[in-house]
Amino acid sequence: MSTPGHHGFDAHPEPSIVGGHSLSALRLDASHSVAQETVGRAATHCTIVAVDIEGFGQLHRSNANRVRIRRGLYKAMRAAFEGAGIPWLSCHREDRGDGILILSRAETPKALFVDSLPYTLALELARHNATHPHEEQMRLRLVLHAGEINYDEYGVTGYSIIHAFRLLDAPSLKMALAGSSAILAIIGSDWFFAEVIQHSEFSNAASYSSLEVKNKEMETRGWWLLVSTSTASRQSSVGSRISRHRSCSRPVRRGPRR
């Protein structure tokens, strides 16, 4: 009988020989090469936005409906980003089937994602829904977070992305949207709320509610807000005044007196 635990193998088997090299030697070589493998470019700090279409897989939708919804999603997201002053084409984007992952460069002011984006996006969704049948209308969940991202030959990875998607998929957030007439549900990470939303004069921070999130391996807090079309209309008028104020309040550089 074999010695260890009745598993049918010897405790100290003789090394097998493959091509003149023992398997143990090949394993050591492989381990050494993995250890020496470079990760690639250094991690980069990004603002993380991800969206998910509510009920995308529901049976009343056909595949043709889903194609039109996805087309409308991309159109709405691009228009909302540009309307909020966030350069869409400079963002890294990855398709998620029923949603999109978007990474914005660190130099893009994070306040734009809470001052303007929620309301411009809600209005773009309303425009889409007004011109499409029920099967092609959509409501979204959107998450806001920021953190370090690693790029590789396949795309991006990083715990901050995992963190964002755990928030986006929080069952309580899904229930809140399902039980409302809102067109958009936003959840910000605890960090994003503390560092960005809470300090922005135009984010409507007092309207956000705390939410304890337990999803898979993660236990954390998020801050959520439901945005209706009527709320978006009111805030968009405020947003236009904000944009004019900011554009008028930029310091003017004066040259030396001659």
Tab-separated table of C-alpha atoms in Angstrom:
chain	number	residue	atom	x	y	z
A	1	MET	CA	0.000	0.000	0.000
A	2	SER	CA	1.250	3.481	-0.718
A	3	THR	CA	2.282	5.453	2.317
A	4	PRO	CA	0.575	8.878	2.285
A	5	GLY	CA	-3.126	8.857	3.018
A	6	HIS	CA	-4.098	5.938	0.705
A	7	HIS	CA	-3.988	8.174	-2.389
A	8	GLY	CA	-2.083	5.657	-4.476
A	9	PHE	CA	1.229	7.500	-4.860
A	10	ASP	CA	4.636	7.055	-3.253
A	11	ALA	CA	5.772	9.429	-0.559
A	12	HIS	CA	9.081	10.067	-2.344
A	13	PRO	CA	8.719	9.000	-5.966
A	14	GLU	CA	11.719	8.820	-8.254
A	15	PRO	CA	11.811	11.830	-10.628
A	16	SER	CA	10.468	11.150	-14.100
A	17	ILE	CA	12.697	11.943	-17.057
A	18	VAL	CA	11.398	13.990	-20.004
A	19	GLY	CA	13.760	14.854	-22.844
A	20	GLY	CA	16.820	14.332	-20.696
A	21	HIS	CA	15.477	16.575	-17.868
A	22	SER	CA	13.676	15.534	-14.703
A	23	LEU	CA	10.143	16.841	-14.195
A	24	SER	CA	11.239	18.448	-10.932
A	25	ALA	CA	13.943	20.380	-12.797
A	26	LEU	CA	11.390	21.521	-15.380
A	27	ARG	CA	9.077	22.669	-12.605
A	28	LEU	CA	11.895	24.661	-11.012
A	29	ASP	CA	12.679	26.291	-14.361
A	30	ALA	CA	8.987	27.136	-14.860
A	31	SER	CA	8.714	28.598	-11.364
A	32	HIS	CA	11.799	30.711	-11.994
A	33	SER	CA	10.403	32.052	-15.275
A	34	VAL	CA	7.043	32.913	-13.645
A	35	ALA	CA	8.845	34.700	-10.829
A	36	GLN	CA	10.794	36.732	-13.372
A	37	GLU	CA	7.740	37.562	-15.490
A	38	THR	CA	7.066	41.260	-15.554
A	39	VAL	CA	3.592	42.617	-14.870
A	40	GLY	CA	3.939	45.318	-17.493
A	41	ARG	CA	3.389	49.017	-17.081
A	42	ALA	CA	3.025	50.412	-13.596
A	43	ALA	CA	-0.390	50.693	-11.986
A	44	THR	CA	-2.320	53.848	-12.849
A	45	HIS	CA	-4.820	55.745	-10.725
A	46	CYS	CA	-8.194	56.109	-12.473
A	47	THR	CA	-11.741	57.144	-11.774
A	48	ILE	CA	-13.863	54.021	-12.215
A	49	VAL	CA	-17.367	54.147	-13.664
A	50	ALA	CA	-19.396	51.048	-14.455
A	51	VAL	CA	-22.996	50.738	-15.568
A	52	ASP	CA	-25.388	47.818	-15.770
A	53	ILE	CA	-28.728	47.641	-17.590
A	54	GLU	CA	-31.583	46.578	-15.326
A	55	GLY	CA	-33.266	43.356	-16.466
A	56	PHE	CA	-31.252	43.061	-19.671
A	57	GLY	CA	-31.853	39.312	-19.863
A	58	GLN	CA	-35.593	39.407	-19.224
A	59	LEU	CA	-37.540	37.080	-21.495
A	60	HIS	CA	-39.806	39.751	-22.934
A	61	ARG	CA	-36.773	41.183	-24.754
A	62	SER	CA	-35.621	39.698	-28.050
A	63	ASN	CA	-32.020	39.734	-29.221
A	64	ALA	CA	-32.941	42.508	-31.656
A	65	ASN	CA	-34.285	44.500	-28.695
A	66	ARG	CA	-31.016	43.959	-26.836
A	67	VAL	CA	-28.951	45.188	-29.793
A	68	ARG	CA	-30.971	48.412	-29.888
A	69	ILE	CA	-30.684	48.813	-26.107
A	70	ARG	CA	-26.902	48.415	-26.261
A	71	ARG	CA	-26.712	50.900	-29.119
A	72	GLY	CA	-28.787	53.333	-27.071
A	73	LEU	CA	-26.606	52.749	-24.015
A	74	TYR	CA	-23.410	53.691	-25.798
A	75	LYS	CA	-25.054	56.718	-27.394
A	76	ALA	CA	-26.419	57.892	-24.035
A	77	MET	CA	-23.150	57.317	-22.182
A	78	ARG	CA	-21.075	59.192	-24.730
A	79	ALA	CA	-23.501	62.130	-24.835
A	80	ALA	CA	-23.684	62.246	-21.034
A	81	PHE	CA	-19.901	62.189	-20.615
A	82	GLU	CA	-19.389	64.910	-23.194
A	83	GLY	CA	-22.247	66.946	-21.719
A	84	ALA	CA	-20.641	66.699	-18.277
A	85	GLY	CA	-17.281	67.842	-19.632
A	86	ILE	CA	-15.634	64.406	-19.389
A	87	PRO	CA	-13.757	63.491	-22.599
A	88	TRP	CA	-15.306	60.177	-23.680
A	89	LEU	CA	-12.675	59.327	-26.299
A	90	SER	CA	-9.825	59.627	-23.798
A	91	CYS	CA	-11.445	57.071	-21.464
A	92	HIS	CA	-10.583	53.368	-21.480
A	93	ARG	CA	-13.783	51.410	-22.167
A	94	GLU	CA	-14.576	47.712	-21.932
A	95	ASP	CA	-17.875	46.189	-23.021
A	96	ARG	CA	-19.595	43.958	-20.454
A	97	GLY	CA	-22.517	42.725	-22.530
A	98	ASP	CA	-25.211	44.285	-20.384
A	99	GLY	CA	-23.041	47.211	-19.328
A	100	ILE	CA	-19.769	49.078	-19.713
A	101	LEU	CA	-16.639	49.562	-17.614
A	102	ILE	CA	-15.133	53.029	-18.083
A	103	LEU	CA	-11.832	54.279	-16.686
A	104	SER	CA	-11.071	57.981	-16.727
A	105	ARG	CA	-7.634	59.481	-16.332
A	106	ALA	CA	-6.620	60.828	-12.956
A	107	GLU	CA	-6.289	64.384	-14.278
A	108	THR	CA	-10.021	64.555	-15.091
A	109	PRO	CA	-11.686	66.343	-12.141
A	110	LYS	CA	-13.674	63.815	-10.145
A	111	ALA	CA	-16.321	66.383	-9.242
A	112	LEU	CA	-17.604	66.218	-12.836
A	113	PHE	CA	-18.753	62.650	-12.173
A	114	VAL	CA	-21.091	63.761	-9.381
A	115	ASP	CA	-21.977	67.358	-10.247
A	116	SER	CA	-23.134	66.780	-13.813
A	117	LEU	CA	-22.862	63.197	-15.064
A	118	PRO	CA	-25.804	61.644	-13.136
A	119	TYR	CA	-28.255	64.226	-14.425
A	120	THR	CA	-27.018	64.444	-18.004
A	121	LEU	CA	-27.117	60.635	-18.163
A	122	ALA	CA	-30.657	60.453	-16.761
A	123	LEU	CA	-31.861	62.900	-19.413
A	124	GLU	CA	-30.141	60.944	-22.191
A	125	LEU	CA	-31.808	57.747	-20.962
A	126	ALA	CA	-35.170	59.530	-20.953
A	127	ARG	CA	-34.595	60.650	-24.553
A	128	HIS	CA	-33.845	57.066	-25.578
A	129	ASN	CA	-36.889	55.678	-23.780
A	130	ALA	CA	-39.192	58.280	-25.318
A	131	THR	CA	-38.401	57.004	-28.812
A	132	HIS	CA	-38.355	53.230	-28.184
A	133	PRO	CA	-40.980	50.618	-27.294
A	134	HIS	CA	-41.179	49.170	-23.782
A	135	GLU	CA	-38.960	46.191	-24.677
A	136	GLU	CA	-36.142	48.559	-25.664
A	137	GLN	CA	-36.393	51.017	-22.800
A	138	MET	CA	-33.780	50.891	-20.071
A	139	ARG	CA	-32.887	51.910	-16.568
A	140	LEU	CA	-29.327	51.791	-15.266
A	141	ARG	CA	-27.307	51.212	-12.144
A	142	LEU	CA	-24.056	53.191	-12.053
A	143	VAL	CA	-21.099	52.911	-9.664
A	144	LEU	CA	-18.443	55.522	-8.898
A	145	HIS	CA	-15.085	54.566	-7.389
A	146	ALA	CA	-11.394	55.306	-7.910
A	147	GLY	CA	-8.181	53.374	-7.446
A	148	GLU	CA	-5.105	51.745	-8.909
A	149	ILE	CA	-5.500	49.838	-12.179
A	150	ASN	CA	-3.103	47.406	-13.847
A	151	TYR	CA	-3.128	47.076	-17.629
A	152	ASP	CA	-2.086	43.916	-19.451
A	153	GLU	CA	-2.391	42.464	-22.939
A	154	TYR	CA	-5.979	41.382	-22.210
A	155	GLY	CA	-7.348	44.570	-20.682
A	156	VAL	CA	-7.365	45.815	-17.105
A	157	THR	CA	-7.488	44.370	-13.618
A	158	GLY	CA	-7.190	45.497	-10.030
A	159	TYR	CA	-8.989	45.099	-6.730
A	160	SER	CA	-10.510	48.549	-7.145
A	161	ILE	CA	-12.408	47.259	-10.212
A	162	ILE	CA	-13.605	44.220	-8.261
A	163	HIS	CA	-14.690	46.556	-5.455
A	164	ALA	CA	-16.658	48.697	-7.897
A	165	PHE	CA	-18.521	45.737	-9.391
A	166	ARG	CA	-19.370	44.319	-5.965
A	167	LEU	CA	-21.051	47.647	-5.202
A	168	LEU	CA	-22.788	47.765	-8.575
A	169	ASP	CA	-24.202	44.263	-8.032
A	170	ALA	CA	-25.370	44.887	-4.460
A	171	PRO	CA	-28.796	43.228	-4.053
A	172	SER	CA	-30.094	46.167	-1.980
A	173	LEU	CA	-29.278	48.601	-4.797
A	174	LYS	CA	-31.102	46.414	-7.309
A	175	MET	CA	-34.134	46.255	-5.018
A	176	ALA	CA	-34.116	50.021	-4.510
A	177	LEU	CA	-34.206	50.677	-8.248
A	178	ALA	CA	-36.799	47.957	-8.891
A	179	GLY	CA	-39.131	49.453	-6.300
A	180	SER	CA	-38.924	52.992	-7.643
A	181	SER	CA	-39.863	55.043	-10.685
A	182	ALA	CA	-36.293	56.339	-11.022
A	183	ILE	CA	-34.415	55.947	-14.285
A	184	LEU	CA	-30.947	55.741	-12.726
A	185	ALA	CA	-29.521	54.361	-9.479
A	186	ILE	CA	-26.081	55.598	-8.453
A	187	ILE	CA	-23.840	54.081	-5.807
A	188	GLY	CA	-20.559	55.638	-4.764
A	189	SER	CA	-17.923	53.828	-2.778
A	190	ASP	CA	-17.300	54.961	0.782
A	191	TRP	CA	-14.009	56.494	-0.382
A	192	PHE	CA	-15.613	58.308	-3.306
A	193	PHE	CA	-18.329	59.726	-1.082
A	194	ALA	CA	-15.884	60.878	1.598
A	195	GLU	CA	-13.363	62.359	-0.816
A	196	VAL	CA	-15.491	63.659	-3.699
A	197	ILE	CA	-19.281	63.685	-3.264
A	198	GLN	CA	-19.280	65.110	0.249
A	199	HIS	CA	-16.991	67.986	-0.706
A	200	SER	CA	-18.688	69.029	-3.918
A	201	GLU	CA	-21.013	72.009	-3.628
A	202	PHE	CA	-23.212	70.802	-6.481
A	203	SER	CA	-23.375	67.011	-5.956
A	204	ASN	CA	-26.540	67.084	-3.842
A	205	ALA	CA	-24.598	65.061	-1.246
A	206	ALA	CA	-27.323	65.375	1.407
A	207	SER	CA	-29.627	63.268	-0.793
A	208	TYR	CA	-27.313	60.235	-0.738
A	209	SER	CA	-28.126	57.419	1.691
A	210	SER	CA	-25.749	54.992	3.355
A	211	LEU	CA	-25.964	51.330	2.368
A	212	GLU	CA	-24.201	48.378	3.985
A	213	VAL	CA	-23.014	46.060	1.209
A	214	LYS	CA	-22.205	42.377	1.723
A	215	ASN	CA	-21.418	40.782	-1.613
A	216	LYS	CA	-19.246	37.681	-1.942
A	217	GLU	CA	-15.969	38.323	-0.111
A	218	MET	CA	-16.616	42.030	0.448
A	219	GLU	CA	-18.257	43.876	3.304
A	220	THR	CA	-18.274	47.631	2.910
A	221	ARG	CA	-20.429	50.724	2.811
A	222	GLY	CA	-21.762	52.470	-0.264
A	223	TRP	CA	-23.729	55.680	-0.773
A	224	TRP	CA	-26.674	55.552	-3.133
A	225	LEU	CA	-28.968	57.970	-4.888
A	226	LEU	CA	-31.987	57.453	-7.138
A	227	VAL	CA	-32.330	59.903	-10.025
A	228	SER	CA	-35.685	60.470	-11.702
A	229	THR	CA	-36.259	62.323	-14.950
A	230	SER	CA	-37.857	65.256	-13.110
A	231	THR	CA	-34.916	65.511	-10.707
A	232	ALA	CA	-32.515	65.384	-13.627
A	233	SER	CA	-34.347	68.223	-15.376
A	234	ARG	CA	-34.087	70.440	-12.305
A	235	GLN	CA	-30.428	69.608	-11.687
A	236	SER	CA	-29.451	70.032	-15.327
A	237	SER	CA	-30.566	73.665	-15.203
A	238	VAL	CA	-28.402	74.085	-12.100
A	239	GLY	CA	-25.590	72.314	-13.911
A	240	SER	CA	-25.736	74.717	-16.827
A	241	ARG	CA	-25.399	77.616	-14.386
A	242	ILE	CA	-22.460	75.829	-12.745
A	243	SER	CA	-20.725	75.471	-16.102
A	244	ARG	CA	-21.233	79.151	-16.907
A	245	HIS	CA	-19.998	80.133	-13.441
A	246	ARG	CA	-16.877	78.015	-13.804
A	247	SER	CA	-16.120	79.308	-17.267
A	248	CYS	CA	-16.526	82.924	-16.072
A	249	SER	CA	-14.553	82.468	-12.876
A	250	ARG	CA	-11.323	81.235	-14.430
A	251	PRO	CA	-8.421	83.535	-13.599
A	252	VAL	CA	-7.308	85.757	-16.435
A	253	ARG	CA	-3.607	85.724	-17.149
A	254	ARG	CA	-2.291	89.173	-17.710
A	255	GLY	CA	0.955	89.901	-19.426
A	256	PRO	CA	3.581	92.255	-18.029
A	257	ARG	CA	2.869	95.941	-18.267
A	258	ARG	CA	4.634	97.622	-21.115
